[in-house]
Structures are given as C-alpha cells and as structure tokens.
C-alpha cells in the first residue's frame, strides 16, 4: 500500500499588531505532511495532494479540512485516513488535483466533489454518510480522456452551484463541459458548449455585462445564451494567452475573472510560467536554488507512464467488449461501472472479453466487492509475489476501503472493501499495448 501523504498548510488569522496599523497577519500552521524518508522516495515537501476542501465532517458545528483520502478534525486537526477512495500516489504526485465541498444530494450535509488527472480521469462526488468512520460512497459524474480539474459556480443562475470541468488538452470526443446541478438523482446533467479553448485552464465570470456567467479560456471566451442549457455557446476569440519570453507552459487553473481596475467591467487574470509573477526581495535565500526539487518521476518505483494508456471502458455501455452468448443480462453497466453478479447463463465461457486483442500490455483495473462495509486490513504484494514486511519481518497490513487497483505485471496490487461496494469493474479500467 502506497503511503498517501498530504502536505496541508492552514493560514490562521491572527490579531493585528496594533489598532493603528490595522494590518492583518497570517501565520502558517503545518498540520500534516509526508514523512521525510528519501530512501523510500518520500520527502517533507512531497508528494502531496494539490488541493483541499473545508466542511463540517462530524456535524459538531466547526469546520474541518479534507485533502485527498484524509480529513482533519478541528480544532486539533486530528487526522482520519482513508475516508474515501481515489487520490492514489503515483511517483512524486497524487491523483487528486481538485476538490471542493458541495451538498450534491440536498440532504443538508456537505459532500465532496473532486477530479483525478492520471488514472482516475474524470470527476466524482463523495456522499457524506453523516457519521464518522464510514467510508464515503463515490459516484462518477464526468468521464474524460484527460482531466485537469473542476471549479464551481452558479452557471445557470438558479441559486445553486454547478460545476465546470477542465481538460488539459483537446482530444476527439471531448469539449468544454459544464455539469448542471439538478434536484434529483443522478444530480447532474452534462452540457458541452464547444471545443475551442478546451485546454489547461478555464474560469467563470460575466464578461459582457449581461448578468449571465460566461466561460473563459486562455484563447477566448464562451458567451452564455439566454438559456444556459442551450448549446453550443458562441465563442469569442478576443484574446490569446501566450507565455512570455518563450518560457512555455499553459494557463493557470482556474483563470480568474475580476474587475481589476474597478471600471465596472470584469477583467481576466491568467498566470503562467512567463507571466503574472511578483518577486519580493527578502534577502539571501537560506538554501541554494532548487535544493528541494523532487527527483524525476521515472525514478520512483511506484511510477507508471499514465499518458500512454488507452481507455477500454467508456462508462456508458459495453462497446468494445464481447458479452458471452446467452448471458441474459448478467454482465451490464450500472452507475458508470461494469456490474456482474456471477450468475451468467451462458453455456461454456462466461467471461467478458475485449473485442481487440493485445500482446505485451499493462492493465489498470479498479473494482469493488458487493455488500461489504468498513476498512479491511490488506497486504501489499511485491513484484516477486511475496508480501511486503517491516524491518522485523512482519507482514504489513493497511486498512483499506472498498476499491482495488491492479498495476502492470510485477507492480504492487492493493484492494479492499467498503459500504459503497457493488461488485464493479471501475470505469477507469485501462490497458496499454
């Protein structure tokens, strides 16, 4: 089991130094972080989650913090690990680059919406069960070939927040996508407004002053029509962000919409490697430049070359798969995942096979058991087939929720069970020839 560390820094508001000065002072407080163990490719400065969310986990009236698979209970920031799935560590990074709190199912409890970007491509929401020590059920709400993040805002003006998805590159079959938040299951309706500008970085704001929320990209903006659900939206290529001095790099995510010069018209703020940097002279640096740069990703034993993978399952139907003749509906797609009850009525081979054949390949599969709950002590299988042990030779067991990951042949494999299990082969199942 890979240790999922989250470097989380909270900015605590302190009193002003004096009433006359009236200056707000922020004091950083580190509440968690990876163990500094370079021999195991873990450092105090990473890998860590790229995001965090704030919500009342335990219903005691104060705000707690979530970052990836962990949440931290206020006021002492007690860590609760593995409350949800996803957010796997991959080399120097964590597959969790965006998350925020939202009451998705309108039950009065704040849930969490997040996106993955390496293997769990797409967006998911995690249902707050209303009690501690229960694994939160996950549901996919957006399928993507590549994914960068999600932001929220009231796009359609109906009083509740919707979701804007961001893909880091334009590929066939994808486009600029927003998810309309509705008041009944499945809670979201997907709308694609166009394909232009569907690259790293986007944002929300009223650009033309008509009172409707538009979508901004690094190469122009989408004008919302009178009814937000109508598509496509008109695209205006009025500007183009290019990194300065040939430094390259994409636009920031999110792109900020704000009336910077206070003239009554919203402006667009984009950061990148070559622009919108502010440098403050604070004396000589305490350490040489780049001393704490993470090692190259390919030197990590956990690293897998994620961009080279193709998606086998589209999360909608069994296109590309051969269902055994006479199966009679036991292999099916339920809630964006392959569901099988082990009761196939096919004569002979009852397995589900891909229509395409592969030779040397690496398979990535996520799956769950049916009708189970809680965290289960799971062992880590090493490349030679043995179990991972500690310094004393004792087999290491890690509490794990309802999910399973299988890497390329020879890599580690971890699996577990939880209350949201339904016996599924997850929509992130991927394969590489």
Short mmCIF file of C-alpha atoms in Angstrom, two decimals:
data_model
loop_
_atom_site.label_atom_id
_atom_site.label_comp_id
_atom_site.label_asym_id
_atom_site.label_seq_id
_atom_site.Cartn_x
_atom_site.Cartn_y
_atom_site.Cartn_z
CA UNK A 1 0.00 0.00 0.00
CA UNK A 2 1.46 3.33 -1.01
CA UNK A 3 1.56 5.90 1.78
CA UNK A 4 -0.64 8.82 0.73
CA UNK A 5 0.80 11.91 2.36
CA UNK A 6 -0.89 15.25 2.18
CA UNK A 7 1.10 18.39 2.85
CA UNK A 8 -1.54 20.69 4.21
CA UNK A 9 -0.92 24.28 5.31
CA UNK A 10 -3.61 26.31 7.05
CA UNK A 11 -3.43 30.08 7.13
CA UNK A 12 -4.58 31.17 10.59
CA UNK A 13 -5.83 34.71 11.08
CA UNK A 14 -4.04 36.49 13.93
CA UNK A 15 -4.71 39.79 15.60
CA UNK A 16 -3.33 42.96 14.07
CA UNK A 17 -0.10 44.22 15.58
CA UNK A 18 -1.78 47.44 16.52
CA UNK A 19 -5.12 49.14 16.09
CA UNK A 20 -3.41 51.99 14.25
CA UNK A 21 -1.67 49.76 11.75
CA UNK A 22 -4.81 47.69 11.04
CA UNK A 23 -2.70 45.13 9.19
CA UNK A 24 -3.86 41.51 9.02
CA UNK A 25 -1.21 38.98 9.97
CA UNK A 26 -1.31 35.40 8.67
CA UNK A 27 0.61 32.68 10.47
CA UNK A 28 1.19 29.36 8.64
CA UNK A 29 0.47 26.18 10.61
CA UNK A 30 1.53 22.84 9.13
CA UNK A 31 -0.87 20.13 10.29
CA UNK A 32 0.30 17.15 8.21
CA UNK A 33 2.85 16.15 5.60
CA UNK A 34 4.72 13.19 4.14
CA UNK A 35 7.47 11.62 6.22
CA UNK A 36 10.92 12.80 5.15
CA UNK A 37 12.38 9.47 4.07
CA UNK A 38 14.35 9.90 0.81
CA UNK A 39 15.29 6.22 0.75
CA UNK A 40 11.59 5.46 0.25
CA UNK A 41 11.01 8.35 -2.19
CA UNK A 42 9.08 10.36 0.40
CA UNK A 43 10.01 13.93 1.31
CA UNK A 44 8.71 16.62 3.63
CA UNK A 45 7.95 18.65 0.50
CA UNK A 46 6.13 15.90 -1.41
CA UNK A 47 4.43 14.01 -2.84
CA UNK A 48 1.23 15.68 -1.60
CA UNK A 49 -2.30 16.49 -2.73
CA UNK A 50 -2.74 19.59 -4.87
CA UNK A 51 -5.96 20.64 -3.19
CA UNK A 52 -8.09 20.69 -0.04
CA UNK A 53 -11.70 21.39 0.93
CA UNK A 54 -13.35 22.80 4.05
CA UNK A 55 -16.59 21.43 5.53
CA UNK A 56 -18.16 20.18 8.78
CA UNK A 57 -17.41 16.45 8.66
CA UNK A 58 -18.75 15.40 12.04
CA UNK A 59 -21.69 17.80 12.48
CA UNK A 60 -20.25 19.49 15.57
CA UNK A 61 -20.63 22.99 14.14
CA UNK A 62 -16.98 23.74 13.34
CA UNK A 63 -15.21 23.44 10.01
CA UNK A 64 -12.87 20.55 9.32
CA UNK A 65 -10.42 20.07 6.43
CA UNK A 66 -10.17 17.36 3.77
CA UNK A 67 -7.21 16.69 1.47
CA UNK A 68 -7.30 13.61 -0.72
CA UNK A 69 -8.11 10.48 1.30
CA UNK A 70 -7.60 12.16 4.66
CA UNK A 71 -9.70 14.57 6.69
CA UNK A 72 -8.59 16.59 9.70
CA UNK A 73 -10.89 17.16 12.64
CA UNK A 74 -11.00 20.64 14.13
CA UNK A 75 -9.87 22.17 16.41
CA UNK A 76 -6.79 19.96 16.95
CA UNK A 77 -6.64 18.69 13.32
CA UNK A 78 -6.82 15.02 14.25
CA UNK A 79 -6.14 13.00 11.12
CA UNK A 80 -8.71 10.47 9.84
CA UNK A 81 -7.23 8.41 7.00
CA UNK A 82 -8.88 6.66 4.03
CA UNK A 83 -12.37 8.10 4.44
CA UNK A 84 -12.79 7.79 0.64
CA UNK A 85 -11.12 6.13 -2.35
CA UNK A 86 -9.14 7.71 -5.19
CA UNK A 87 -6.16 10.05 -4.67
CA UNK A 88 -3.56 7.33 -5.24
CA UNK A 89 0.11 8.31 -5.04
CA UNK A 90 1.95 7.90 -8.35
CA UNK A 91 5.66 8.62 -8.12
CA UNK A 92 6.13 12.23 -6.98
CA UNK A 93 2.47 13.12 -7.50
CA UNK A 94 -1.02 12.36 -6.21
CA UNK A 95 -4.02 11.62 -8.46
CA UNK A 96 -6.13 14.33 -6.84
CA UNK A 97 -5.81 17.81 -8.31
CA UNK A 98 -9.11 19.49 -7.48
CA UNK A 99 -11.78 19.22 -4.78
CA UNK A 100 -14.42 21.32 -3.03
CA UNK A 101 -17.43 20.94 -0.71
CA UNK A 102 -20.97 20.85 -2.15
CA UNK A 103 -24.29 19.49 -0.91
CA UNK A 104 -24.82 17.37 -4.02
CA UNK A 105 -27.98 15.47 -2.99
CA UNK A 106 -29.57 18.32 -0.97
CA UNK A 107 -29.72 16.29 2.27
CA UNK A 108 -28.27 19.12 4.38
CA UNK A 109 -24.80 17.52 4.63
CA UNK A 110 -21.84 18.81 2.66
CA UNK A 111 -20.39 16.27 0.25
CA UNK A 112 -17.12 16.48 -1.71
CA UNK A 113 -16.61 16.86 -5.47
CA UNK A 114 -13.16 16.08 -6.87
CA UNK A 115 -11.29 15.21 -10.04
CA UNK A 116 -8.41 12.92 -10.89
CA UNK A 117 -5.96 13.50 -13.71
CA UNK A 118 -3.72 10.47 -14.21
CA UNK A 119 -5.63 7.20 -13.92
CA UNK A 120 -8.97 8.33 -12.47
CA UNK A 121 -9.68 10.63 -15.41
CA UNK A 122 -12.95 12.47 -14.79
CA UNK A 123 -14.93 13.91 -11.90
CA UNK A 124 -16.57 12.21 -8.89
CA UNK A 125 -18.71 13.12 -5.91
CA UNK A 126 -18.43 11.52 -2.48
CA UNK A 127 -21.57 11.24 -0.35
CA UNK A 128 -21.32 12.34 3.27
CA UNK A 129 -22.84 9.47 5.35
CA UNK A 130 -23.36 11.72 8.37
CA UNK A 131 -21.22 9.67 10.75
CA UNK A 132 -17.57 9.05 11.48
CA UNK A 133 -15.53 6.01 10.47
CA UNK A 134 -17.74 5.14 7.50
CA UNK A 135 -16.26 5.16 4.01
CA UNK A 136 -17.91 7.75 1.76
CA UNK A 137 -19.64 6.35 -1.35
CA UNK A 138 -18.13 7.56 -4.64
CA UNK A 139 -20.04 8.23 -7.87
CA UNK A 140 -18.56 9.26 -11.21
CA UNK A 141 -20.20 12.38 -12.70
CA UNK A 142 -17.91 13.01 -15.67
CA UNK A 143 -15.83 10.72 -17.89
CA UNK A 144 -12.77 12.16 -19.66
CA UNK A 145 -9.76 11.05 -21.68
CA UNK A 146 -7.72 13.66 -19.85
CA UNK A 147 -8.66 15.82 -16.88
CA UNK A 148 -7.17 18.81 -15.08
CA UNK A 149 -9.73 19.95 -12.52
CA UNK A 150 -13.18 21.20 -11.57
CA UNK A 151 -14.45 24.54 -10.26
CA UNK A 152 -17.91 25.50 -9.08
CA UNK A 153 -20.25 28.45 -9.58
CA UNK A 154 -23.90 29.18 -10.30
CA UNK A 155 -23.62 28.93 -14.08
CA UNK A 156 -27.34 28.75 -14.87
CA UNK A 157 -28.41 31.33 -12.25
CA UNK A 158 -30.86 29.04 -10.42
CA UNK A 159 -29.39 29.63 -6.95
CA UNK A 160 -27.18 26.56 -6.52
CA UNK A 161 -23.67 25.84 -7.73
CA UNK A 162 -22.91 23.95 -10.92
CA UNK A 163 -19.55 22.50 -12.00
CA UNK A 164 -17.15 23.50 -14.79
CA UNK A 165 -14.76 20.75 -15.92
CA UNK A 166 -11.27 21.40 -17.27
CA UNK A 167 -9.35 19.09 -19.61
CA UNK A 168 -5.63 19.69 -20.04
CA UNK A 169 -5.66 19.03 -23.81
CA UNK A 170 -8.23 18.93 -26.59
CA UNK A 171 -8.91 15.39 -27.83
CA UNK A 172 -11.55 13.86 -30.05
CA UNK A 173 -14.82 13.24 -28.22
CA UNK A 174 -14.25 15.90 -25.54
CA UNK A 175 -15.25 19.53 -25.26
CA UNK A 176 -15.78 22.43 -22.86
CA UNK A 177 -18.12 20.78 -20.37
CA UNK A 178 -20.26 22.05 -17.50
CA UNK A 179 -22.44 19.95 -15.20
CA UNK A 180 -25.87 21.35 -14.36
CA UNK A 181 -26.78 20.66 -10.72
CA UNK A 182 -30.38 19.36 -10.54
CA UNK A 183 -32.60 18.44 -7.57
CA UNK A 184 -32.92 14.69 -8.20
CA UNK A 185 -30.66 11.75 -8.95
CA UNK A 186 -28.30 11.50 -10.75
CA UNK A 187 -27.94 15.15 -9.56
CA UNK A 188 -26.02 16.41 -12.61
CA UNK A 189 -26.76 16.89 -16.32
CA UNK A 190 -23.78 17.29 -18.66
CA UNK A 191 -23.62 20.06 -21.30
CA UNK A 192 -20.84 20.56 -23.87
CA UNK A 193 -20.75 24.16 -25.12
CA UNK A 194 -17.99 23.76 -27.75
CA UNK A 195 -14.44 22.55 -28.32
CA UNK A 196 -12.40 25.76 -28.73
CA UNK A 197 -10.16 26.54 -25.79
CA UNK A 198 -10.73 23.15 -24.15
CA UNK A 199 -7.17 23.07 -22.82
CA UNK A 200 -5.42 23.59 -19.47
CA UNK A 201 -7.07 26.46 -17.59
CA UNK A 202 -10.59 27.91 -17.57
CA UNK A 203 -12.82 30.03 -15.35
CA UNK A 204 -16.25 31.59 -14.77
CA UNK A 205 -17.48 35.17 -14.82
CA UNK A 206 -19.68 37.70 -16.60
CA UNK A 207 -17.55 39.16 -19.41
CA UNK A 208 -20.08 41.17 -21.43
CA UNK A 209 -22.14 42.57 -18.54
CA UNK A 210 -25.40 40.83 -19.41
CA UNK A 211 -25.75 39.29 -15.94
CA UNK A 212 -25.04 35.75 -17.14
CA UNK A 213 -21.97 33.69 -16.23
CA UNK A 214 -19.63 33.12 -19.17
CA UNK A 215 -16.74 30.65 -19.54
CA UNK A 216 -13.21 31.98 -20.09
CA UNK A 217 -10.27 30.08 -21.58
CA UNK A 218 -6.70 31.02 -22.47
CA UNK A 219 -7.65 31.74 -26.11
CA UNK A 220 -11.07 33.44 -25.78
CA UNK A 221 -14.42 33.19 -24.01
CA UNK A 222 -17.80 31.49 -24.39
CA UNK A 223 -20.89 33.72 -24.20
CA UNK A 224 -23.74 32.14 -22.28
CA UNK A 225 -27.04 32.23 -24.22
CA UNK A 226 -30.35 33.28 -22.58
CA UNK A 227 -30.85 29.65 -21.54
CA UNK A 228 -27.66 28.06 -20.23
CA UNK A 229 -28.61 24.53 -21.30
CA UNK A 230 -28.75 25.56 -24.98
CA UNK A 231 -25.65 24.53 -26.93
CA UNK A 232 -23.34 25.43 -28.49
CA UNK A 233 -22.36 28.72 -26.85
CA UNK A 234 -20.90 31.48 -29.03
CA UNK A 235 -17.11 31.59 -28.79
CA UNK A 236 -15.26 34.93 -28.95
CA UNK A 237 -11.55 34.69 -29.82
CA UNK A 238 -10.95 38.21 -28.47
CA UNK A 239 -7.59 37.47 -26.83
CA UNK A 240 -4.91 34.80 -26.61
CA UNK A 241 -2.67 33.97 -23.69
CA UNK A 242 0.94 33.23 -24.60
CA UNK A 243 3.72 32.67 -22.09
CA UNK A 244 6.28 35.49 -22.14
CA UNK A 245 9.86 35.13 -23.36
CA UNK A 246 9.33 31.65 -24.75
CA UNK A 247 9.10 30.04 -21.33
CA UNK A 248 6.10 27.97 -22.40
CA UNK A 249 3.53 26.37 -20.11
CA UNK A 250 -0.26 26.51 -20.08
CA UNK A 251 -2.65 28.95 -18.44
CA UNK A 252 -3.45 28.68 -14.75
CA UNK A 253 -6.42 26.77 -13.44
CA UNK A 254 -8.61 28.43 -12.51
CA UNK A 255 -8.45 31.55 -14.65
CA UNK A 256 -9.72 34.45 -12.53
CA UNK A 257 -12.45 36.86 -13.63
CA UNK A 258 -12.34 40.11 -11.61
CA UNK A 259 -12.79 43.85 -12.13
CA UNK A 260 -9.15 44.70 -11.51
CA UNK A 261 -9.28 48.38 -12.47
CA UNK A 262 -12.76 48.98 -10.97
CA UNK A 263 -14.23 50.35 -14.19
CA UNK A 264 -17.39 48.25 -13.98
CA UNK A 265 -16.22 45.62 -16.49
CA UNK A 266 -14.76 42.27 -15.44
CA UNK A 267 -11.18 41.58 -16.46
CA UNK A 268 -9.39 38.25 -16.91
CA UNK A 269 -6.40 37.21 -14.82
CA UNK A 270 -4.19 34.39 -16.10
CA UNK A 271 -0.96 33.14 -14.57
CA UNK A 272 1.69 31.10 -16.36
CA UNK A 273 5.38 30.31 -16.36
CA UNK A 274 6.13 33.51 -18.25
CA UNK A 275 3.69 35.97 -16.75
CA UNK A 276 1.95 37.45 -13.72
CA UNK A 277 4.80 36.80 -11.33
CA UNK A 278 5.55 39.09 -8.38
CA UNK A 279 9.05 38.97 -6.96
CA UNK A 280 9.81 40.33 -3.41
CA UNK A 281 13.35 40.82 -2.22
CA UNK A 282 13.68 39.07 1.16
CA UNK A 283 17.47 38.78 1.36
CA UNK A 284 19.72 35.91 0.51
CA UNK A 285 17.97 32.56 0.21
CA UNK A 286 18.57 30.20 3.16
CA UNK A 287 19.38 27.32 0.81
CA UNK A 288 20.80 27.01 -2.73
CA UNK A 289 18.25 27.30 -5.55
CA UNK A 290 16.18 24.17 -6.32
CA UNK A 291 17.75 22.19 -3.48
CA UNK A 292 14.35 20.73 -2.64
CA UNK A 293 13.25 19.85 -6.16
CA UNK A 294 11.57 16.44 -6.34
CA UNK A 295 13.56 13.71 -8.13
CA UNK A 296 12.50 12.84 -11.71
CA UNK A 297 9.21 10.97 -11.78
CA UNK A 298 10.62 7.91 -13.56
CA UNK A 299 12.99 7.05 -10.68
CA UNK A 300 10.08 6.31 -8.31
CA UNK A 301 9.32 2.58 -8.02
CA UNK A 302 5.60 3.43 -7.95
CA UNK A 303 5.69 5.41 -11.20
CA UNK A 304 3.59 4.28 -14.19
CA UNK A 305 3.62 6.10 -17.53
CA UNK A 306 -0.01 7.24 -17.33
CA UNK A 307 -0.36 9.30 -20.58
CA UNK A 308 0.34 6.20 -22.71
CA UNK A 309 -2.76 4.34 -21.52
CA UNK A 310 -5.94 3.88 -23.59
CA UNK A 311 -9.39 3.59 -22.03
CA UNK A 312 -11.15 0.26 -22.63
CA UNK A 313 -14.44 1.07 -20.89
CA UNK A 314 -16.41 4.22 -21.74
CA UNK A 315 -18.56 4.14 -18.54
CA UNK A 316 -21.77 4.15 -20.64
CA UNK A 317 -22.12 0.73 -22.28
CA UNK A 318 -20.16 -2.40 -23.25
CA UNK A 319 -18.95 -1.05 -26.60
CA UNK A 320 -15.64 -2.74 -27.42
CA UNK A 321 -16.44 -5.80 -25.30
CA UNK A 322 -17.82 -9.24 -26.23
CA UNK A 323 -20.61 -10.40 -23.92
CA UNK A 324 -20.83 -14.23 -23.73
CA UNK A 325 -23.66 -15.62 -25.83
CA UNK A 326 -26.67 -16.47 -23.70
CA UNK A 327 -25.51 -14.34 -20.75
CA UNK A 328 -29.02 -12.88 -20.43
CA UNK A 329 -28.09 -9.52 -18.90
CA UNK A 330 -25.83 -10.55 -16.03
CA UNK A 331 -22.93 -8.52 -17.48
CA UNK A 332 -24.21 -4.93 -17.55
CA UNK A 333 -23.32 -1.29 -16.88
CA UNK A 334 -24.68 0.27 -13.67
CA UNK A 335 -23.90 3.81 -12.47
CA UNK A 336 -20.97 4.20 -14.85
CA UNK A 337 -19.29 0.89 -13.97
CA UNK A 338 -19.34 -2.71 -15.19
CA UNK A 339 -21.56 -4.80 -12.88
CA UNK A 340 -21.55 -8.60 -12.74
CA UNK A 341 -23.50 -10.84 -10.36
CA UNK A 342 -21.58 -14.07 -11.19
CA UNK A 343 -24.86 -15.66 -12.44
CA UNK A 344 -24.22 -15.66 -16.20
CA UNK A 345 -26.49 -18.09 -18.06
CA UNK A 346 -24.03 -18.53 -20.92
CA UNK A 347 -23.00 -22.06 -21.83
CA UNK A 348 -19.26 -22.59 -21.56
CA UNK A 349 -17.09 -19.46 -21.24
CA UNK A 350 -18.87 -16.90 -19.08
CA UNK A 351 -16.11 -14.27 -19.17
CA UNK A 352 -16.29 -10.76 -20.61
CA UNK A 353 -13.59 -10.25 -23.26
CA UNK A 354 -12.31 -7.21 -25.15
CA UNK A 355 -13.02 -7.30 -28.86
CA UNK A 356 -9.46 -6.19 -29.54
CA UNK A 357 -6.53 -8.49 -28.78
CA UNK A 358 -3.34 -7.34 -27.05
CA UNK A 359 0.17 -8.71 -26.76
CA UNK A 360 2.57 -7.19 -24.24
CA UNK A 361 0.39 -4.87 -22.15
CA UNK A 362 -0.13 -3.29 -18.76
CA UNK A 363 -3.64 -3.43 -17.30
CA UNK A 364 -5.06 -0.96 -14.77
CA UNK A 365 -8.37 -2.04 -13.17
CA UNK A 366 -10.38 -0.66 -10.25
CA UNK A 367 -13.08 -2.84 -8.71
CA UNK A 368 -15.23 -3.31 -5.63
CA UNK A 369 -16.86 -6.10 -3.67
CA UNK A 370 -20.63 -6.24 -3.21
CA UNK A 371 -22.39 -5.77 0.14
CA UNK A 372 -19.41 -5.05 2.34
CA UNK A 373 -18.59 -2.20 4.71
CA UNK A 374 -15.75 -0.71 6.69
CA UNK A 375 -11.98 -0.78 6.26
CA UNK A 376 -10.17 -4.08 5.70
CA UNK A 377 -6.55 -4.97 6.61
CA UNK A 378 -4.89 -5.54 3.23
CA UNK A 379 -1.38 -6.72 2.39
CA UNK A 380 0.89 -5.31 -0.34
CA UNK A 381 2.08 -7.83 -2.94
CA UNK A 382 5.67 -7.25 -4.08
CA UNK A 383 6.92 -7.91 -7.66
CA UNK A 384 8.27 -11.34 -6.66
CA UNK A 385 4.86 -12.39 -5.30
CA UNK A 386 5.81 -12.10 -1.62
CA UNK A 387 4.18 -9.78 0.91
CA UNK A 388 5.74 -6.51 1.99
CA UNK A 389 7.17 -6.71 5.53
CA UNK A 390 8.55 -4.29 8.10
CA UNK A 391 12.10 -4.22 9.48
CA UNK A 392 11.23 -7.14 11.82
CA UNK A 393 9.93 -9.33 9.03
CA UNK A 394 6.25 -8.89 9.99
CA UNK A 395 3.77 -8.65 7.11
CA UNK A 396 2.43 -5.08 6.81
CA UNK A 397 -1.37 -4.75 6.72
CA UNK A 398 -3.00 -1.42 5.85
CA UNK A 399 -6.71 -0.56 6.49
CA UNK A 400 -8.22 -0.03 3.04
CA UNK A 401 -11.74 0.96 1.79
CA UNK A 402 -13.79 -0.62 -0.99
CA UNK A 403 -11.59 -0.39 -4.04
CA UNK A 404 -8.94 -2.31 -5.86
CA UNK A 405 -6.05 -1.23 -8.03
CA UNK A 406 -4.03 -3.56 -10.21
CA UNK A 407 -0.93 -2.19 -11.91
CA UNK A 408 1.31 -3.56 -14.67
CA UNK A 409 2.62 -7.07 -14.32
CA UNK A 410 5.12 -7.14 -11.47
CA UNK A 411 3.85 -3.98 -9.81
CA UNK A 412 2.13 -3.82 -6.44
CA UNK A 413 -1.60 -4.56 -6.08
CA UNK A 414 -3.86 -3.30 -3.31
CA UNK A 415 -7.55 -3.98 -2.72
CA UNK A 416 -10.23 -3.61 -0.03
CA UNK A 417 -13.94 -3.34 0.69
CA UNK A 418 -16.48 -0.73 1.86
CA UNK A 419 -20.20 0.17 2.09
CA UNK A 420 -20.42 1.53 -1.46
CA UNK A 421 -19.26 -1.76 -2.97
CA UNK A 422 -21.39 -3.29 -5.70
CA UNK A 423 -19.10 -5.76 -7.40
CA UNK A 424 -17.95 -3.47 -10.20
CA UNK A 425 -15.11 -3.22 -12.65
CA UNK A 426 -14.47 0.52 -12.43
CA UNK A 427 -14.80 2.95 -15.36
CA UNK A 428 -11.12 3.82 -15.09
CA UNK A 429 -10.13 0.34 -16.31
CA UNK A 430 -7.32 0.95 -18.78
CA UNK A 431 -4.90 -1.04 -20.87
CA UNK A 432 -1.72 -0.33 -22.78
CA UNK A 433 -0.46 -2.36 -25.72
#
